[in-house]
mmCIF file of C-alpha atoms in Angstrom:
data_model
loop_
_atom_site.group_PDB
_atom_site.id
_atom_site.type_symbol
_atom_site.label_atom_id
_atom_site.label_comp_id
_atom_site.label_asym_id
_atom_site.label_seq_id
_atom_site.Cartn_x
_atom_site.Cartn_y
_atom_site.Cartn_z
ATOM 1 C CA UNK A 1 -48.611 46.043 -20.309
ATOM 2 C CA UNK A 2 -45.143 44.547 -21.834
ATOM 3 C CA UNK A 3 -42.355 44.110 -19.227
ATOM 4 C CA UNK A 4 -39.066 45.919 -19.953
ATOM 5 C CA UNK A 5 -36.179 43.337 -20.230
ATOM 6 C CA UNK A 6 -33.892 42.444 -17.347
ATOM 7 C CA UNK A 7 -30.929 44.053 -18.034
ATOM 8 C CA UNK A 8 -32.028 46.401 -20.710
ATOM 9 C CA UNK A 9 -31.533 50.154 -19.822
ATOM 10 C CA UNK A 10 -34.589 51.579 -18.150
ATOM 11 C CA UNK A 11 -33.177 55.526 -17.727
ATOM 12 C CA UNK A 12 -30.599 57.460 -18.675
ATOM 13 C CA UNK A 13 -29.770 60.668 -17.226
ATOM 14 C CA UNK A 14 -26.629 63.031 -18.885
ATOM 15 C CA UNK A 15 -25.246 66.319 -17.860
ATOM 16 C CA UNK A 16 -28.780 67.488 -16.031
ATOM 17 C CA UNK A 17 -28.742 70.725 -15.113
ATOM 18 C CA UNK A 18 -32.143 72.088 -13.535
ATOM 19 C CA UNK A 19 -32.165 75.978 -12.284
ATOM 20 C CA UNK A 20 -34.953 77.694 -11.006
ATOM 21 C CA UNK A 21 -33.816 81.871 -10.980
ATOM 22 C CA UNK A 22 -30.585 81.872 -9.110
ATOM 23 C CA UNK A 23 -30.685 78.277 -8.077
ATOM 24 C CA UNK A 24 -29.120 75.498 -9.288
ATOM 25 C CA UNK A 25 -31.117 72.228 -7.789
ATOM 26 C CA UNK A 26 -29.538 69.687 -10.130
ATOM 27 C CA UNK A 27 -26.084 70.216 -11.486
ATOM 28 C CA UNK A 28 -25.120 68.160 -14.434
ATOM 29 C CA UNK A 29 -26.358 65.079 -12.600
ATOM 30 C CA UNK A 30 -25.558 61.658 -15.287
ATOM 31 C CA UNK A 31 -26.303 58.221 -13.972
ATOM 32 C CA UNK A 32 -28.015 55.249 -15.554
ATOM 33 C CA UNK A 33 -30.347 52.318 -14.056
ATOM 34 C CA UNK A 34 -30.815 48.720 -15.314
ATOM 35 C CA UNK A 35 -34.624 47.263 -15.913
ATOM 36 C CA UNK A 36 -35.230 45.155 -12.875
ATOM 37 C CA UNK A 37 -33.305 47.355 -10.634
ATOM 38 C CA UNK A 38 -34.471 49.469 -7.220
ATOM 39 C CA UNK A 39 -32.101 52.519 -7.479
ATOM 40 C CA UNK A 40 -31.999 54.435 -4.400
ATOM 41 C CA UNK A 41 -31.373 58.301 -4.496
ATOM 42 C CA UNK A 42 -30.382 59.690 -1.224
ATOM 43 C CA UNK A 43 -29.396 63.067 -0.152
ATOM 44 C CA UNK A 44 -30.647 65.488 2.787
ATOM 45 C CA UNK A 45 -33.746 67.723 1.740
ATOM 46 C CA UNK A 46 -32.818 70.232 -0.603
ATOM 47 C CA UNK A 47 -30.392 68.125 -2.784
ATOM 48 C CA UNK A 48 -31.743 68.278 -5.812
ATOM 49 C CA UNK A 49 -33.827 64.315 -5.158
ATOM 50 C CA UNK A 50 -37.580 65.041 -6.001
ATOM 51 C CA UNK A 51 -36.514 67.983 -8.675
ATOM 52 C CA UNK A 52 -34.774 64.922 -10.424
ATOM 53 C CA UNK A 53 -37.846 62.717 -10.058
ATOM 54 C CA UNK A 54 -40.191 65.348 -11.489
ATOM 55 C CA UNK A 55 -37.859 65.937 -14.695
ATOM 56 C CA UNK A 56 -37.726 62.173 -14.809
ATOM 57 C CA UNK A 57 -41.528 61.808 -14.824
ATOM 58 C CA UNK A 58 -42.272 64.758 -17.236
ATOM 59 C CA UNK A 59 -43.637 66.833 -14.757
ATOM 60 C CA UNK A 60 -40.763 69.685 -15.389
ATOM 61 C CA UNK A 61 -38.372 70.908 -18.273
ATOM 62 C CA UNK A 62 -34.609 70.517 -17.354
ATOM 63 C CA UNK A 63 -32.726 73.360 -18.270
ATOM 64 C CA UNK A 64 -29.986 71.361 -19.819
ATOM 65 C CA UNK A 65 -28.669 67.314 -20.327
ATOM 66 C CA UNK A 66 -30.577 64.915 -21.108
ATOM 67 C CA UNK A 67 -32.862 62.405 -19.927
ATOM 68 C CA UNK A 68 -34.823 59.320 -21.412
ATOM 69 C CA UNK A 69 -37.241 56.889 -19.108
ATOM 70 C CA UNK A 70 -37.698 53.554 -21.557
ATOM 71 C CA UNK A 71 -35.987 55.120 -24.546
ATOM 72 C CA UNK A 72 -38.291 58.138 -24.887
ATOM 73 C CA UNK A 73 -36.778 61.733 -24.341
ATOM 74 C CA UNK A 74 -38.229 63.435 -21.249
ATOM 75 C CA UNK A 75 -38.032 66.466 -23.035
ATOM 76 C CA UNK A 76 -39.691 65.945 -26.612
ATOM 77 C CA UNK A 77 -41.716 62.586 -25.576
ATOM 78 C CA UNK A 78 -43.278 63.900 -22.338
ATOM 79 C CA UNK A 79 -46.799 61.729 -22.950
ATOM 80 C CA UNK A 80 -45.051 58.573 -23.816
ATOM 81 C CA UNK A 81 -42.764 58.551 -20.509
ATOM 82 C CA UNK A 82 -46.502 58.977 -18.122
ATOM 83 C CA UNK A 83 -47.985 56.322 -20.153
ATOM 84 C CA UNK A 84 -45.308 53.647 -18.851
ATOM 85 C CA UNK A 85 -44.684 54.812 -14.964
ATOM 86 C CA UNK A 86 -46.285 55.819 -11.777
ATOM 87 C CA UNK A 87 -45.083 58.307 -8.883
ATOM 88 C CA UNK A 88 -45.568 58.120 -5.803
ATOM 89 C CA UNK A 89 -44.710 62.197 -4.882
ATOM 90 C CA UNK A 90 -42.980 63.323 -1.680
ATOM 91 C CA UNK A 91 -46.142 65.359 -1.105
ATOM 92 C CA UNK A 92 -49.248 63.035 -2.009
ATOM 93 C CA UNK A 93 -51.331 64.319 -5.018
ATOM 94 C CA UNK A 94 -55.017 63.284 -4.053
ATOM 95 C CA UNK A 95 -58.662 64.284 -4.245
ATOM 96 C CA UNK A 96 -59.666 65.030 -0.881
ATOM 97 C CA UNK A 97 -63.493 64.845 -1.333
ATOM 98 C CA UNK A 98 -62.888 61.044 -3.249
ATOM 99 C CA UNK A 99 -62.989 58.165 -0.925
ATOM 100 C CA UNK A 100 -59.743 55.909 -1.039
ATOM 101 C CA UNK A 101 -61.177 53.692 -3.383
ATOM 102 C CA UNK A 102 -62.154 56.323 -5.801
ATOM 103 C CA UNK A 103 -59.343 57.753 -5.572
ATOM 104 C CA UNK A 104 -57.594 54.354 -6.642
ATOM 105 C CA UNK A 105 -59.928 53.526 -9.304
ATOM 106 C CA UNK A 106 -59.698 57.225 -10.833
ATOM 107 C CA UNK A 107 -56.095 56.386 -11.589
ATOM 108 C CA UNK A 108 -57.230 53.274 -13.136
ATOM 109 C CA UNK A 109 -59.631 54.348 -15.630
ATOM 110 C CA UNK A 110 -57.124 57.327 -16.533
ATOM 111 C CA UNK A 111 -54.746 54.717 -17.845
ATOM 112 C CA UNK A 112 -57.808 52.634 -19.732
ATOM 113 C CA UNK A 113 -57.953 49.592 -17.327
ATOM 114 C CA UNK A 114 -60.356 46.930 -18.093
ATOM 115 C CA UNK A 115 -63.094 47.369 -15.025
ATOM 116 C CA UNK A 116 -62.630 43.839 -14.012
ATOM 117 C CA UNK A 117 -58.898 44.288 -13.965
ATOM 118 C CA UNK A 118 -59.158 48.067 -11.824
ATOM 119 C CA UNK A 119 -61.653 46.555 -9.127
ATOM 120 C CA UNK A 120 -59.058 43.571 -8.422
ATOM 121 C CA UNK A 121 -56.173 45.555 -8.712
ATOM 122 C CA UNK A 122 -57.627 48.765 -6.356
ATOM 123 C CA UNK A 123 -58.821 45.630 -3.989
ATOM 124 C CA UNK A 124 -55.357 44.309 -3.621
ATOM 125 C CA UNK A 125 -53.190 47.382 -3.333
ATOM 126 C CA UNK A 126 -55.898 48.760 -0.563
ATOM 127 C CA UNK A 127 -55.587 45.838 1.341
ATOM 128 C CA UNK A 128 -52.032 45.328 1.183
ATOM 129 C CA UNK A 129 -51.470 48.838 2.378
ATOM 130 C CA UNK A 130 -54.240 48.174 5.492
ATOM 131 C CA UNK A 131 -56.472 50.351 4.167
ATOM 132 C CA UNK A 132 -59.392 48.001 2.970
ATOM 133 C CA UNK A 133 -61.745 48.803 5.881
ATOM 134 C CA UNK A 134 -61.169 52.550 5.178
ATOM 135 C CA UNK A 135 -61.551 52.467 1.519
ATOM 136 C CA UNK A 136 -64.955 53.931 1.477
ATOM 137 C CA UNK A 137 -63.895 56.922 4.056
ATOM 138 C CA UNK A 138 -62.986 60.075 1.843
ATOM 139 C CA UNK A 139 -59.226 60.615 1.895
ATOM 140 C CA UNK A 140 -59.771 64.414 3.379
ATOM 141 C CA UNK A 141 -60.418 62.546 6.976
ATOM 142 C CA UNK A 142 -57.317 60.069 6.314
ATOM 143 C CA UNK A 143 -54.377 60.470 8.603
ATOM 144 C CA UNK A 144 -51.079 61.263 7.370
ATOM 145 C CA UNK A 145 -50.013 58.117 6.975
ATOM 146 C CA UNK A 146 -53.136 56.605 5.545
ATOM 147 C CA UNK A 147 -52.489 59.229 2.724
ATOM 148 C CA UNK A 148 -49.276 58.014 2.126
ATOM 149 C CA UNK A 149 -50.228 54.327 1.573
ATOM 150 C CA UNK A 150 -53.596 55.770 -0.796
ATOM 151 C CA UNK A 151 -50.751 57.603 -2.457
ATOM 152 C CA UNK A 152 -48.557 54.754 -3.362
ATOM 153 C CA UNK A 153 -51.747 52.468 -3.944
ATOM 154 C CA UNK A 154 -52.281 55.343 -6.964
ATOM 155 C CA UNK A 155 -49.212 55.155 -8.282
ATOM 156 C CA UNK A 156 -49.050 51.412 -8.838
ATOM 157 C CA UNK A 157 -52.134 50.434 -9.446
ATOM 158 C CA UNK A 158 -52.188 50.135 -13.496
ATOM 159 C CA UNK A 159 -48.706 48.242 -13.284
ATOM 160 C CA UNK A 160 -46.398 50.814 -14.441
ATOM 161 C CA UNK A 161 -42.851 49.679 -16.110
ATOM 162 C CA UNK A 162 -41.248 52.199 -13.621
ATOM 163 C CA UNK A 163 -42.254 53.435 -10.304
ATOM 164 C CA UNK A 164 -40.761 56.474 -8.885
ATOM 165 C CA UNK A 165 -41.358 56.581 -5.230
ATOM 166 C CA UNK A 166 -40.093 59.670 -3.697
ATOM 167 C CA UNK A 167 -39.892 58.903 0.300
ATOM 168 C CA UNK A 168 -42.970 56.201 -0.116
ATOM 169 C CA UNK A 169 -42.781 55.698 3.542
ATOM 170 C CA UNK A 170 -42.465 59.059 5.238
ATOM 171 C CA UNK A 171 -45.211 59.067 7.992
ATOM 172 C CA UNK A 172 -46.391 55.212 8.383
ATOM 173 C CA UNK A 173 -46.367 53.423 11.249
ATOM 174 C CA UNK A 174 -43.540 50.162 11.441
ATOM 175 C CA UNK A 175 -45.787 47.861 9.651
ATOM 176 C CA UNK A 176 -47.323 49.974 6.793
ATOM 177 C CA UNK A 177 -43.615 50.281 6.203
ATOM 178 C CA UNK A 178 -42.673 46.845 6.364
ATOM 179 C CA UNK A 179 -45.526 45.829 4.090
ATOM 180 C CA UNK A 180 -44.119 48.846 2.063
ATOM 181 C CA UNK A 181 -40.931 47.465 1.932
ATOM 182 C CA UNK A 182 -42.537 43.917 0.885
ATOM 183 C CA UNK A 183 -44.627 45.424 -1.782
ATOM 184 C CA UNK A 184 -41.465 47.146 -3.408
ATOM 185 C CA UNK A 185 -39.587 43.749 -3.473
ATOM 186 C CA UNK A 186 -42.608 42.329 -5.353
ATOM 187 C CA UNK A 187 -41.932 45.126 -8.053
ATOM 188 C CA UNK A 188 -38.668 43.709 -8.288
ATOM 189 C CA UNK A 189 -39.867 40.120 -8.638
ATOM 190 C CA UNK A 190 -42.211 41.227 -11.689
ATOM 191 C CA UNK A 191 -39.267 42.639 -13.652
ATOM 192 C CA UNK A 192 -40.412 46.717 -12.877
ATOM 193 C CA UNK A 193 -38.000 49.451 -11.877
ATOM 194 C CA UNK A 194 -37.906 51.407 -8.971
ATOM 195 C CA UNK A 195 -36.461 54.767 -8.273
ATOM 196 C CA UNK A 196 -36.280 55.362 -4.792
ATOM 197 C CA UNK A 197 -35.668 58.348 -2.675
ATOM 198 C CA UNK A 198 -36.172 58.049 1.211
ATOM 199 C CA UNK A 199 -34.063 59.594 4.505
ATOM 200 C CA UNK A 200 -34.556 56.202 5.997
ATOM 201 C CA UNK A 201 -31.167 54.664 5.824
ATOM 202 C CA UNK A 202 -32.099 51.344 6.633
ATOM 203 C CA UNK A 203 -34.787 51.510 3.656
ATOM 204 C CA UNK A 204 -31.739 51.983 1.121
ATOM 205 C CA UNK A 205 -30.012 49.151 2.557
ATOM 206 C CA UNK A 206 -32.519 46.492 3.098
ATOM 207 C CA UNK A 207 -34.291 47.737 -0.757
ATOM 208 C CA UNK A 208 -31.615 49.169 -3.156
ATOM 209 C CA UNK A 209 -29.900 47.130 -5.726
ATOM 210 C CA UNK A 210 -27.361 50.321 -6.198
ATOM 211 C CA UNK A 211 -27.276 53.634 -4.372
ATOM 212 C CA UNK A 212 -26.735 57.231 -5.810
ATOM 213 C CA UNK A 213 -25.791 59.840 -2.718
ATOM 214 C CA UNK A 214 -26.634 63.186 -3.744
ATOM 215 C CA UNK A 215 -25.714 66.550 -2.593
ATOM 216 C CA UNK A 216 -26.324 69.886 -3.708
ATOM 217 C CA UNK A 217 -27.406 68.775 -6.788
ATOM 218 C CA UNK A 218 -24.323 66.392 -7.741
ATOM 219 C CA UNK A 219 -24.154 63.007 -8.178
ATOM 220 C CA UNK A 220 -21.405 62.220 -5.232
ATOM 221 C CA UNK A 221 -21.205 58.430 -5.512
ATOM 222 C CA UNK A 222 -22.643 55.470 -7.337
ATOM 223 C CA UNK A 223 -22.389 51.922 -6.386
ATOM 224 C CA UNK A 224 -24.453 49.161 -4.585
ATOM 225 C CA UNK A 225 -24.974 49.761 -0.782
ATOM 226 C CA UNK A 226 -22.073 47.042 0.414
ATOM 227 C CA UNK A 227 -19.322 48.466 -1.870
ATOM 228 C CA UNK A 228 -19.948 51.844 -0.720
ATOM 229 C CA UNK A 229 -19.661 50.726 2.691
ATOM 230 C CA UNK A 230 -16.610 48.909 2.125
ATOM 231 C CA UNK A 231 -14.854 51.457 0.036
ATOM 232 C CA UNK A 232 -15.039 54.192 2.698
ATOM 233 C CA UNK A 233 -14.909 52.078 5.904
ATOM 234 C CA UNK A 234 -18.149 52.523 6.893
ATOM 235 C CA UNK A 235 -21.074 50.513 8.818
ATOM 236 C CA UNK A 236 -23.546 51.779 7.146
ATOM 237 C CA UNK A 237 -24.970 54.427 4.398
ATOM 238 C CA UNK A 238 -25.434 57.212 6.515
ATOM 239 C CA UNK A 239 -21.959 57.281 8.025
ATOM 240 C CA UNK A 240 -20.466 56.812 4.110
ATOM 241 C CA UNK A 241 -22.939 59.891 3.613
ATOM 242 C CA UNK A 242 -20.939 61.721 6.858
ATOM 243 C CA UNK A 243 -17.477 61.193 5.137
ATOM 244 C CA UNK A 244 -18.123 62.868 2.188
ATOM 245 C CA UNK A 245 -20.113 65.997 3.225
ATOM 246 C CA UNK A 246 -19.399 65.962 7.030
ATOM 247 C CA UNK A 247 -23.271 66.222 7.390
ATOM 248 C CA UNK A 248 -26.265 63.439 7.860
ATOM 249 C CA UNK A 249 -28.715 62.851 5.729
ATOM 250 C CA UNK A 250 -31.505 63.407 7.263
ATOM 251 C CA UNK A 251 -30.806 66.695 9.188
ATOM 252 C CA UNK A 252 -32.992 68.001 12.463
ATOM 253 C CA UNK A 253 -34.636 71.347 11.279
#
């Protein structure tokens, strides 16, 4: 698959507006991100973060704005934007009675993946993620976590242009999160995009290029993690995050 250019603009989102009856979960949200960039969305649950991510990846209409992923209109081009990316959901999308392999591989062939090029691939991204002993185990006996990793395996396994990972590392353990964090560096260093939503803080910090903090569906600030420390006198994210909505992001329920 052709690599977007450095630089070049990978998504750009005007005026979004998504509703659902009398809700408003994204409210004329505009923002763009670079090729080559890991953009970090962050916001507490209910913000508007994964609604975003599923206009984004085609998955629903917005109401109003507009949105294009690699110069094709979410709206009118729906096919061509899932042809060119791969999502890692906030709540994993998998066929329980699959092993992890299978479930790997199915992705594969969906997307037309030479078989020498799917085995290597699915072999790589399972081990990576710890998971090559369990790979022939069906994913209904998987733990929590072990979902997670299949889940993120799935979404990058035919080499999408963009990779929208919404809160890839809820549930793992310390290391399937740093090897998480080292795979999504990688994606950088091969020229891919990554939209990232996660409540860790640290995540954001140690993985985003720039930062978008979002609350109740609005786009509240913009700029790379350092800056927006800086400009509101802050130590880290989640404190800059306290100062403008006198809240944390990641709230106990």
């Amino acid at each position: 698959m052709a690599q977007t250019h450095v630089n070049a603009q990978a998504i750009r989102v005007v005026g979004l507006v998504k509703r659902f009856e009398d809700v408003t979960a994204v409210d004329g949200l505009s923002f763009d991100v670079e090729a080559g960039e890991i953009f970090g969305l962050l916001g507490p649950n209910g913000a508007g973060k994964s609604t975003t991510i599923n206009i984004l990846s085609g998955l629903l209409e917005p109401t109003s704005g507009k949105a294009t992923v690699l110069g094709h209109d979410v709206r009118s081009e729906p096919t061509q934007v899932k042809e060119r990316i791969g999502v890692c959901p906030q709540e994993p999308s998998f066929f329980p009675y699959l092993t992890g392999r299978e479930n790997v591989e199915l992705i594969a062939d969906l997307h037309l993946m030479p078989k020498k090029e799917r085995r290597e691939r699915t072999d790589a991204l399972l081990g990576l993620m710890g998971l090559g002993e369990a790979a022939s185990r069906i994913v209904g006996k998987y733990s929590g976590g072990m979902v997670r990793r299949t889940s993120l395996a799935m979404a990058l396994v035919h080499e999408p242009e963009i990779a929208f990972l919404d809160e890839p590392t809820a549930g793992m353990d310390p290391q399937s999160r740093r090897a998480t964090w080292d795979l999504i560096r990688s994606l950088k260093e091969r020229g891919r995009t990554v939209i990232l939503t996660t409540h860790y803080i640290e995540e954001a910090e140690a993985l985003a290029d720039r930062v978008g903090i979002i609350d109740n569906g609005k786009l509240i600030a913009l700029d790379t993690p350092g800056a927006l420390m800086e400009a509101h006198g802050a130590e880290n994210l989640e404190e800059v995050f306290i100062k403008l909505t006198g809240r944390r992001i990641r709230e106990e329920v």
